[in-house]
Tab-separated table of C-alpha atoms in Angstrom:
chain	number	residue	atom	x	y	z
L	13	MET	CA	-7.327	181.179	32.258
L	14	SER	CA	-6.169	181.191	28.585
L	15	TYR	CA	-7.801	180.854	25.079
L	16	ARG	CA	-8.340	177.898	23.145
L	17	ALA	CA	-5.308	176.174	20.991
L	18	PHE	CA	-5.741	175.658	17.215
L	19	ALA	CA	-7.053	172.312	17.124
L	20	ASP	CA	-9.668	173.599	19.901
L	21	HIS	CA	-11.067	176.147	17.788
L	22	LEU	CA	-11.853	173.520	14.792
L	23	GLU	CA	-13.360	170.778	17.044
L	24	ALA	CA	-16.874	169.998	16.790
L	25	ASP	CA	-17.273	169.712	20.648
L	26	GLY	CA	-20.936	170.865	20.891
L	27	THR	CA	-19.571	174.494	22.251
L	28	PRO	CA	-20.599	177.698	20.412
L	29	LYS	CA	-18.703	178.515	17.006
L	30	ARG	CA	-18.034	181.971	16.027
L	31	ILE	CA	-17.213	182.559	12.060
L	32	LEU	CA	-16.014	186.148	10.929
L	33	SER	CA	-16.170	186.716	7.435
L	34	LEU	CA	-14.536	189.189	5.044
L	35	ASP	CA	-15.254	190.199	1.599
L	36	GLY	CA	-12.962	190.970	-1.062
L	37	GLY	CA	-12.672	194.423	-2.780
L	38	GLY	CA	-9.143	195.479	-3.289
L	39	LEU	CA	-7.858	198.689	-1.152
L	40	ARG	CA	-11.500	199.140	-0.255
L	41	GLY	CA	-10.045	196.306	2.799
L	42	VAL	CA	-8.951	199.319	4.762
L	43	MET	CA	-12.432	199.827	5.310
L	44	THR	CA	-12.668	196.116	6.868
L	45	ILE	CA	-9.638	196.730	9.091
L	46	GLN	CA	-11.663	199.643	10.698
L	47	VAL	CA	-14.609	197.389	11.609
L	48	LEU	CA	-12.233	194.567	12.904
L	49	ARG	CA	-10.794	197.417	15.419
L	50	LYS	CA	-14.003	198.267	16.715
L	51	ILE	CA	-14.948	194.684	17.139
L	52	GLU	CA	-11.404	193.768	18.686
L	53	SER	CA	-11.938	196.827	21.085
L	54	LEU	CA	-15.352	195.393	22.165
L	55	LEU	CA	-14.024	191.755	22.554
L	56	ARG	CA	-11.100	193.342	24.825
L	57	GLN	CA	-13.296	195.129	27.171
L	58	ARG	CA	-15.393	192.257	27.168
L	59	PHE	CA	-12.707	189.761	28.251
L	60	ASP	CA	-11.167	192.208	30.091
L	61	ASP	CA	-7.606	191.620	28.182
L	62	GLU	CA	-6.371	194.639	26.577
L	63	LYS	CA	-4.149	191.862	24.763
L	64	MET	CA	-6.996	189.764	23.212
L	65	LEU	CA	-6.900	188.943	19.657
L	66	LEU	CA	-9.916	188.308	16.911
L	67	SER	CA	-8.302	185.099	16.632
L	68	ASP	CA	-8.790	184.153	20.414
L	69	TYR	CA	-12.718	184.756	19.561
L	70	PHE	CA	-13.413	183.715	16.422
L	71	ASP	CA	-13.285	179.771	15.592
L	72	LEU	CA	-13.195	180.253	11.256
L	73	ILE	CA	-11.920	183.363	9.398
L	74	ALA	CA	-12.938	183.234	5.946
L	75	GLY	CA	-11.796	185.658	3.401
L	76	THR	CA	-12.094	186.301	-0.419
L	77	SER	CA	-9.193	188.084	-2.321
L	78	THR	CA	-8.326	191.374	0.203
L	79	GLY	CA	-10.338	189.695	2.606
L	80	ALA	CA	-8.087	186.546	2.282
L	81	ILE	CA	-5.049	188.836	3.026
L	82	ILE	CA	-6.714	189.967	6.131
L	83	ALA	CA	-7.890	186.696	7.291
L	84	ALA	CA	-4.769	184.844	6.845
L	85	GLY	CA	-3.167	187.787	9.155
L	86	LEU	CA	-5.710	187.364	11.902
L	87	SER	CA	-5.826	183.566	11.924
L	88	LEU	CA	-1.993	183.706	12.386
L	89	GLY	CA	-2.422	185.691	15.405
L	90	MET	CA	-1.983	189.290	14.295
L	91	THR	CA	-3.675	192.068	16.133
L	92	VAL	CA	-5.573	194.737	14.033
L	93	ASP	CA	-2.857	197.473	14.213
L	94	GLU	CA	-0.706	195.075	12.933
L	95	ILE	CA	-2.699	194.234	9.958
L	96	ASP	CA	-3.415	197.705	9.386
L	97	LYS	CA	0.268	198.583	9.055
L	98	HIS	CA	0.858	195.519	6.524
L	99	TYR	CA	-1.673	196.342	4.717
L	100	CYS	CA	-1.037	199.954	3.831
L	101	ASP	CA	2.565	198.859	2.939
L	102	LEU	CA	1.673	196.452	0.921
L	103	GLY	CA	-1.075	199.197	-0.798
L	104	ASP	CA	1.815	201.464	-1.356
L	105	LYS	CA	4.175	198.654	-2.942
L	106	VAL	CA	1.628	196.931	-5.092
L	107	PHE	CA	-0.431	199.481	-6.432
L	108	LYS	CA	2.051	201.634	-8.717
L	109	ARG	CA	0.720	202.508	-12.325
L	110	SER	CA	2.776	202.076	-15.235
L	111	PHE	CA	2.490	203.694	-18.764
L	112	TRP	CA	2.833	199.795	-20.177
L	113	ARG	CA	0.493	198.423	-18.110
L	114	ARG	CA	-2.874	199.281	-19.054
L	115	GLY	CA	-5.072	195.873	-17.965
L	116	PHE	CA	-5.517	195.104	-22.027
L	117	ALA	CA	-2.368	193.525	-23.237
L	118	ARG	CA	-0.905	193.234	-19.846
L	119	GLN	CA	-2.105	193.522	-16.112
L	120	MET	CA	-2.063	196.702	-14.538
L	121	TYR	CA	0.432	195.619	-11.667
L	122	ASP	CA	3.145	193.462	-11.102
L	123	ALA	CA	2.232	190.124	-9.817
L	124	LYS	CA	5.616	189.558	-8.484
L	125	ALA	CA	5.305	192.576	-5.923
L	126	VAL	CA	2.404	191.165	-4.360
L	127	ALA	CA	4.093	187.557	-4.031
L	128	ASP	CA	6.911	189.126	-2.514
L	129	ALA	CA	4.712	191.578	0.066
L	130	LEU	CA	2.604	188.296	0.996
L	131	SER	CA	5.525	185.830	1.430
L	132	ASP	CA	7.345	188.754	3.804
L	133	VAL	CA	4.097	189.325	5.971
L	134	LEU	CA	2.565	185.424	5.793
L	135	GLY	CA	6.080	183.525	5.766
L	136	THR	CA	6.683	180.729	3.434
L	137	ALA	CA	5.273	177.871	5.519
L	138	MET	CA	2.874	175.550	3.925
L	139	LEU	CA	-0.824	175.490	5.157
L	140	LYS	CA	-0.023	172.209	7.253
L	141	ASP	CA	3.097	173.822	9.123
L	142	ALA	CA	1.951	177.333	9.378
L	143	LYS	CA	1.559	178.617	12.996
L	144	PHE	CA	-2.325	179.444	12.901
L	145	HIS	CA	-4.152	180.445	15.799
L	146	THR	CA	-7.562	179.878	14.527
L	147	GLY	CA	-9.326	178.259	11.470
L	148	LEU	CA	-8.760	179.893	7.934
L	149	LEU	CA	-10.753	179.641	4.973
L	150	VAL	CA	-9.869	181.190	1.535
L	151	VAL	CA	-12.091	181.366	-1.866
L	152	ALA	CA	-10.198	181.156	-5.199
L	153	LYS	CA	-11.294	180.406	-8.712
L	154	ARG	CA	-9.518	177.818	-10.521
L	155	LEU	CA	-10.195	179.515	-14.357
L	156	ASP	CA	-8.453	176.378	-16.206
L	157	THR	CA	-11.220	173.941	-14.788
L	158	GLY	CA	-13.805	176.545	-14.165
L	159	SER	CA	-14.255	175.498	-10.682
L	160	THR	CA	-14.560	177.411	-7.124
L	161	TRP	CA	-11.702	176.241	-4.771
L	162	VAL	CA	-12.125	176.542	-1.215
L	163	MET	CA	-9.000	175.931	0.865
L	164	THR	CA	-9.043	175.634	4.616
L	165	ASN	CA	-6.166	174.947	7.256
L	166	ASN	CA	-8.590	172.170	8.657
L	167	PRO	CA	-6.422	168.869	8.801
L	168	LYS	CA	-9.525	167.029	8.264
L	169	ALA	CA	-10.294	168.444	5.024
L	170	LYS	CA	-10.781	165.989	1.967
L	171	TYR	CA	-8.017	167.160	0.019
L	172	PHE	CA	-5.360	168.502	2.985
L	173	ALA	CA	-3.368	165.578	3.578
L	174	PRO	CA	-1.698	163.171	0.948
L	175	ASN	CA	-4.129	160.440	-0.768
L	176	PRO	CA	-1.932	156.741	-0.747
L	177	ASP	CA	-4.260	155.924	-3.675
L	178	ASN	CA	-3.271	158.765	-5.446
L	179	PRO	CA	0.213	159.761	-4.319
L	180	GLN	CA	0.925	162.348	-7.422
L	181	THR	CA	-1.513	164.524	-6.423
L	182	ILE	CA	-0.133	167.569	-3.874
L	183	PRO	CA	-2.675	167.992	-1.175
L	184	ASN	CA	-3.646	171.430	-0.126
L	185	GLY	CA	-1.692	171.067	2.869
L	186	GLU	CA	1.550	171.231	1.216
L	187	TYR	CA	0.263	174.630	-0.844
L	188	PRO	CA	2.397	177.834	0.599
L	189	LEU	CA	0.107	179.815	2.641
L	190	TRP	CA	1.211	182.994	0.805
L	191	GLN	CA	0.597	181.152	-2.347
L	192	VAL	CA	-3.228	180.390	-1.527
L	193	VAL	CA	-4.115	183.890	-0.593
L	194	ARG	CA	-2.222	185.076	-3.649
L	195	ALA	CA	-4.446	182.902	-5.653
L	196	SER	CA	-7.396	184.585	-4.221
L	197	THR	CA	-5.918	188.156	-4.881
L	198	ALA	CA	-5.369	187.735	-8.677
L	199	ALA	CA	-7.950	189.953	-10.084
L	200	PRO	CA	-8.147	189.909	-13.993
L	201	THR	CA	-6.716	192.870	-15.712
L	202	PHE	CA	-5.155	193.856	-12.225
L	203	PHE	CA	-2.801	190.899	-11.989
L	204	GLU	CA	-1.475	187.843	-13.524
L	205	GLY	CA	-3.160	184.739	-12.309
L	206	GLU	CA	-1.498	182.362	-9.954
L	207	GLU	CA	-0.149	178.905	-10.989
L	208	ILE	CA	-0.149	176.150	-8.288
L	209	GLN	CA	1.082	172.807	-8.955
L	210	ILE	CA	-1.578	170.266	-8.798
L	211	HIS	CA	0.038	166.880	-9.767
L	212	SER	CA	3.206	165.573	-9.969
L	213	ASN	CA	4.484	163.103	-12.447
L	214	GLU	CA	7.578	161.792	-11.321
L	215	SER	CA	7.852	159.565	-14.016
L	216	LYS	CA	7.966	162.540	-16.251
L	217	ASP	CA	6.266	160.595	-18.922
L	218	ARG	CA	4.100	163.353	-19.122
L	219	ALA	CA	3.920	167.280	-17.935
L	220	ASP	CA	3.023	168.291	-14.397
L	221	THR	CA	-0.400	169.582	-13.601
L	222	VAL	CA	-0.391	173.011	-12.928
L	223	GLY	CA	-3.788	175.133	-11.995
L	224	LEU	CA	-3.902	178.707	-13.163
L	225	PHE	CA	-5.992	180.466	-10.305
L	226	ILE	CA	-7.647	183.983	-10.361
L	227	ASP	CA	-9.279	185.873	-7.727
L	228	GLY	CA	-11.980	184.288	-5.750
L	229	GLY	CA	-14.302	187.148	-6.261
L	230	CYS	CA	-14.522	185.741	-9.751
L	231	SER	CA	-16.946	183.091	-8.024
L	232	PRO	CA	-20.429	183.657	-6.255
L	233	HIS	CA	-18.200	184.160	-3.054
L	234	ASN	CA	-16.801	187.481	-3.014
L	235	ASN	CA	-18.689	187.765	0.081
L	236	PRO	CA	-17.637	184.593	1.490
L	237	SER	CA	-20.030	184.161	4.420
L	238	LEU	CA	-22.468	181.674	2.909
L	239	GLN	CA	-19.436	179.353	1.717
L	240	ALA	CA	-18.026	179.602	5.226
L	241	LEU	CA	-21.387	178.613	6.511
L	242	MET	CA	-21.700	175.779	4.166
L	243	ALA	CA	-17.992	174.511	5.352
L	244	ALA	CA	-18.934	174.794	8.857
L	245	THR	CA	-21.921	173.023	8.673
L	246	MET	CA	-21.807	170.490	5.490
L	247	GLU	CA	-20.293	166.925	6.497
L	248	GLY	CA	-18.056	166.882	3.144
L	249	TYR	CA	-15.835	170.118	4.761
L	250	LYS	CA	-15.046	167.821	8.110
L	251	PHE	CA	-15.794	170.647	10.244
L	252	GLY	CA	-19.278	169.114	11.716
L	253	TRP	CA	-20.335	172.207	13.191
L	254	GLU	CA	-23.899	172.233	14.810
L	255	ALA	CA	-26.357	174.745	13.351
L	256	GLY	CA	-28.606	176.985	15.409
L	257	PRO	CA	-29.072	180.461	16.834
L	258	ASP	CA	-27.321	179.707	19.848
L	259	LYS	CA	-24.823	177.628	17.969
L	260	LEU	CA	-23.763	179.424	15.301
L	261	LEU	CA	-22.476	183.311	15.002
L	262	LEU	CA	-21.326	184.613	12.042
L	263	VAL	CA	-20.188	188.154	11.617
L	264	SER	CA	-19.818	189.447	8.000
L	265	VAL	CA	-17.834	192.580	6.898
L	266	GLY	CA	-17.968	194.209	3.690
L	267	THR	CA	-15.868	196.577	1.980
L	268	GLY	CA	-18.467	198.939	0.330
L	269	LYS	CA	-21.114	197.920	-2.275
L	270	ALA	CA	-20.191	199.364	-5.579
L	271	ASP	CA	-23.404	201.248	-7.336
L	272	ALA	CA	-23.912	198.808	-10.449
L	273	SER	CA	-26.647	201.140	-12.061
L	274	VAL	CA	-25.445	202.482	-15.581
L	275	LYS	CA	-27.107	205.220	-17.645
L	276	VAL	CA	-28.577	203.573	-20.664
L	277	SER	CA	-28.596	206.620	-22.906
L	278	SER	CA	-24.957	206.845	-22.761
L	279	LYS	CA	-23.221	206.273	-26.155
L	280	LEU	CA	-20.428	204.518	-24.145
L	281	THR	CA	-22.620	201.917	-22.615
L	282	ASP	CA	-23.815	201.417	-26.271
L	283	ALA	CA	-20.278	199.471	-27.275
L	284	ALA	CA	-20.734	195.342	-26.992
L	285	ALA	CA	-17.457	195.064	-24.932
L	286	VAL	CA	-18.524	197.742	-22.222
L	287	GLN	CA	-22.031	196.146	-22.112
L	288	GLY	CA	-20.282	192.729	-21.169
L	289	LEU	CA	-18.084	194.541	-18.563
L	290	LEU	CA	-20.804	196.122	-17.145
L	291	ALA	CA	-23.066	193.000	-17.095
L	292	LEU	CA	-20.220	191.197	-15.235
L	293	LYS	CA	-19.716	193.792	-12.636
L	294	ASN	CA	-23.773	193.532	-12.184
L	295	LEU	CA	-23.510	189.948	-11.975
L	296	MET	CA	-20.870	190.049	-9.267
L	297	GLU	CA	-23.077	192.281	-7.377
L	298	ASP	CA	-25.828	190.151	-7.860
L	299	CYS	CA	-24.093	187.330	-6.196
L	300	GLY	CA	-23.391	189.564	-3.252
L	301	ASP	CA	-26.881	190.529	-2.676
L	302	LEU	CA	-28.101	186.796	-3.014
L	303	VAL	CA	-25.432	185.641	-0.311
L	304	GLU	CA	-27.204	188.570	1.976
L	305	THR	CA	-30.428	187.784	1.166
L	306	VAL	CA	-30.133	183.926	1.821
L	307	LEU	CA	-28.259	184.459	5.255
L	308	GLN	CA	-31.210	186.968	6.205
L	309	TRP	CA	-33.741	184.128	5.415
L	310	ILE	CA	-32.129	181.580	7.270
L	311	SER	CA	-31.074	183.362	10.322
L	312	ALA	CA	-32.437	184.807	13.578
L	313	PRO	CA	-33.752	188.201	12.925
L	314	THR	CA	-30.761	190.980	12.752
L	315	PRO	CA	-30.878	194.321	13.468
L	316	THR	CA	-28.121	194.973	10.646
L	317	ALA	CA	-30.664	193.527	7.776
L	318	ARG	CA	-31.064	195.463	5.109
L	319	LEU	CA	-33.635	195.922	2.340
L	320	ILE	CA	-32.022	194.286	-0.620
L	321	ASP	CA	-35.151	193.584	-2.681
L	322	ARG	CA	-38.154	195.494	-2.605
L	323	VAL	CA	-40.665	192.700	-3.211
L	324	ALA	CA	-38.864	190.021	-0.690
L	325	GLY	CA	-38.245	192.938	2.128
L	326	LEU	CA	-36.002	191.821	4.736
L	327	ALA	CA	-36.295	188.309	3.748
L	328	GLY	CA	-38.636	187.188	6.633
L	329	PRO	CA	-40.059	184.936	7.918
L	330	VAL	CA	-37.056	182.530	8.672
L	331	LEU	CA	-36.870	179.721	6.383
L	332	GLY	CA	-38.683	176.494	7.660
L	333	GLY	CA	-40.109	178.306	10.907
L	334	GLY	CA	-38.369	178.292	13.875
L	335	ASP	CA	-35.460	180.686	15.327
L	336	GLY	CA	-32.963	180.014	12.375
L	337	LEU	CA	-30.230	178.150	11.685
L	338	LEU	CA	-27.720	180.844	12.976
L	339	THR	CA	-26.993	183.948	14.574
L	340	TYR	CA	-25.975	186.663	11.703
L	341	HIS	CA	-24.928	190.288	11.713
L	342	ARG	CA	-23.540	192.230	8.595
L	343	TYR	CA	-21.694	195.365	8.351
L	344	ASN	CA	-21.149	197.434	5.192
L	345	ALA	CA	-21.400	200.855	3.481
L	346	LEU	CA	-23.380	201.242	-0.002
L	347	PHE	CA	-21.458	203.845	-2.475
L	348	THR	CA	-25.208	205.258	-3.417
L	349	GLN	CA	-26.153	208.880	-2.629
L	350	ASP	CA	-29.312	207.700	-0.998
L	351	TRP	CA	-27.422	205.310	1.581
L	352	PHE	CA	-25.013	208.282	2.484
L	353	ASP	CA	-28.268	210.405	2.536
L	354	GLN	CA	-29.585	208.092	5.209
L	355	ALA	CA	-26.957	206.582	7.255
L	356	ASP	CA	-26.518	209.505	9.573
L	357	ILE	CA	-22.519	208.839	9.904
L	358	GLY	CA	-21.399	212.386	9.635
L	359	ILE	CA	-19.801	211.991	5.872
L	360	GLN	CA	-21.280	214.030	3.190
L	361	ALA	CA	-20.852	212.296	-0.339
L	362	ASP	CA	-21.359	213.905	-3.811
L	363	ALA	CA	-21.264	212.017	-7.322
L	364	SER	CA	-17.353	212.526	-7.632
L	365	TYR	CA	-16.598	211.113	-3.932
L	366	LEU	CA	-19.339	208.128	-4.684
L	367	ALA	CA	-17.524	207.269	-8.074
L	368	SER	CA	-14.114	207.379	-6.683
L	369	MET	CA	-14.474	205.407	-3.738
L	370	GLN	CA	-15.826	202.678	-5.355
L	371	GLU	CA	-12.093	202.154	-7.174
L	372	MET	CA	-10.103	199.403	-5.656
L	373	ASP	CA	-6.701	200.249	-6.731
L	374	LYS	CA	-6.214	203.735	-5.622
L	375	PRO	CA	-3.483	204.409	-2.716
L	376	GLU	CA	-4.843	208.175	-2.367
L	377	ASN	CA	-8.211	207.117	-1.464
L	378	LEU	CA	-6.899	205.310	1.565
L	379	ALA	CA	-7.504	208.013	4.133
L	380	LYS	CA	-11.102	208.407	3.082
L	381	LEU	CA	-11.586	204.866	3.300
L	382	ARG	CA	-10.327	204.847	6.769
L	383	GLU	CA	-12.553	207.686	7.977
L	384	LEU	CA	-15.428	205.874	6.129
L	385	GLY	CA	-14.532	202.452	7.744
L	386	GLU	CA	-14.689	204.275	11.070
L	387	ALA	CA	-17.779	206.029	10.406
L	388	VAL	CA	-19.423	202.514	9.739
L	389	ALA	CA	-17.801	200.830	13.033
L	390	ARG	CA	-19.389	203.288	15.165
L	391	LYS	CA	-22.564	203.287	13.479
L	392	GLN	CA	-23.281	199.851	13.015
L	393	VAL	CA	-21.019	197.750	15.397
L	394	ASP	CA	-22.413	196.882	18.855
L	395	THR	CA	-21.814	194.948	21.803
L	396	ALA	CA	-25.269	193.507	21.560
L	397	HIS	CA	-24.227	192.164	18.412
L	398	PHE	CA	-21.982	189.586	20.482
L	399	PRO	CA	-24.395	187.835	22.801
L	400	THR	CA	-22.991	186.497	26.141
L	401	LYS	CA	-23.907	183.046	25.029
L	402	PHE	CA	-21.181	182.755	22.192
L	403	ASP	CA	-18.557	183.535	25.273
L	404	VAL	CA	-18.916	180.040	26.058
L	405	GLY	CA	-15.640	177.965	25.333
L	406	VAL	CA	-13.686	181.196	24.430
L	407	ARG	CA	-11.504	180.551	27.384
L	408	VAL	CA	-10.491	177.367	29.017
L	409	HIS	CA	-8.879	176.501	32.542
């Protein structure tokens, strides 16, 4: 027996579908990798195959920013160990501070180092030509138009193939994979935006159209779980998968939720610019909370549900009654003292630890992030979260 081919993963054939969603979060993505290693191990035991890949099980892997890097590697058939090595190498190469780069007049880090590292790992193939094992979805923000772009490797997607009626538009399928991922990771103040050519004016009577893309975390989809569900089930995205608690499994992995609270008595927070930045940070956390709340609201009850809003509780009962639109699980840590006090993961956290771990660009935190990710995986990931009803169609005769 073998596993599904790429086209079979995307096909709306009535079999259960499995989605993996990976948050943005800079170098905190090393936490995600440890959770993925636990999932990979559980699935290898389930299918009695020590070489099984996450791309053999999941039909669509969605990622934003650092999650897009991991998602792209997995969709190409990399093991979690391979992803881990590439990820740590990339962190060492990219996150090097310079006296001349402070994030005000110039971005803090060199975008060329990111581009070179991504093209080395992912290759230079276009989306239409890359040797994918399974579906991929990447979220980026196009700054010059203010629009969120959801790019997939689905050949049926609306903008994937050339349009005979508009031949000057470059289709998504002709974007290099590394550049799509680079666009999703272009966090403002950290890296320069990524320019992607959108239209080619062959007559040269006007300039080509170039889109300026920044980190997908600047959209509502730093946690791309809800967007992945929309893509899988909404007609416009051309996946056409069926909804239902026996039809869709969505596994969402976070990079740690930052503590967005501030001390209002602080003189620093009185500064208008600082208040603006703190408000933006809070807005991003609010978007993440809303994504989780909606997914808990529309899915079958999950043991991984968390109390997000003291009024809404765990967001029950299921919207519209019934058993829900999907089976959903979420793995994550919260960088608050209360969470660490109650999580029972064997890690003691004080204010200094919590403040440091929220930073997204500190390679010196990698060991501690790895430890935290392993603890989250041990505590939260359970084989029962991967019911055997979703094994249908993973292997083919």
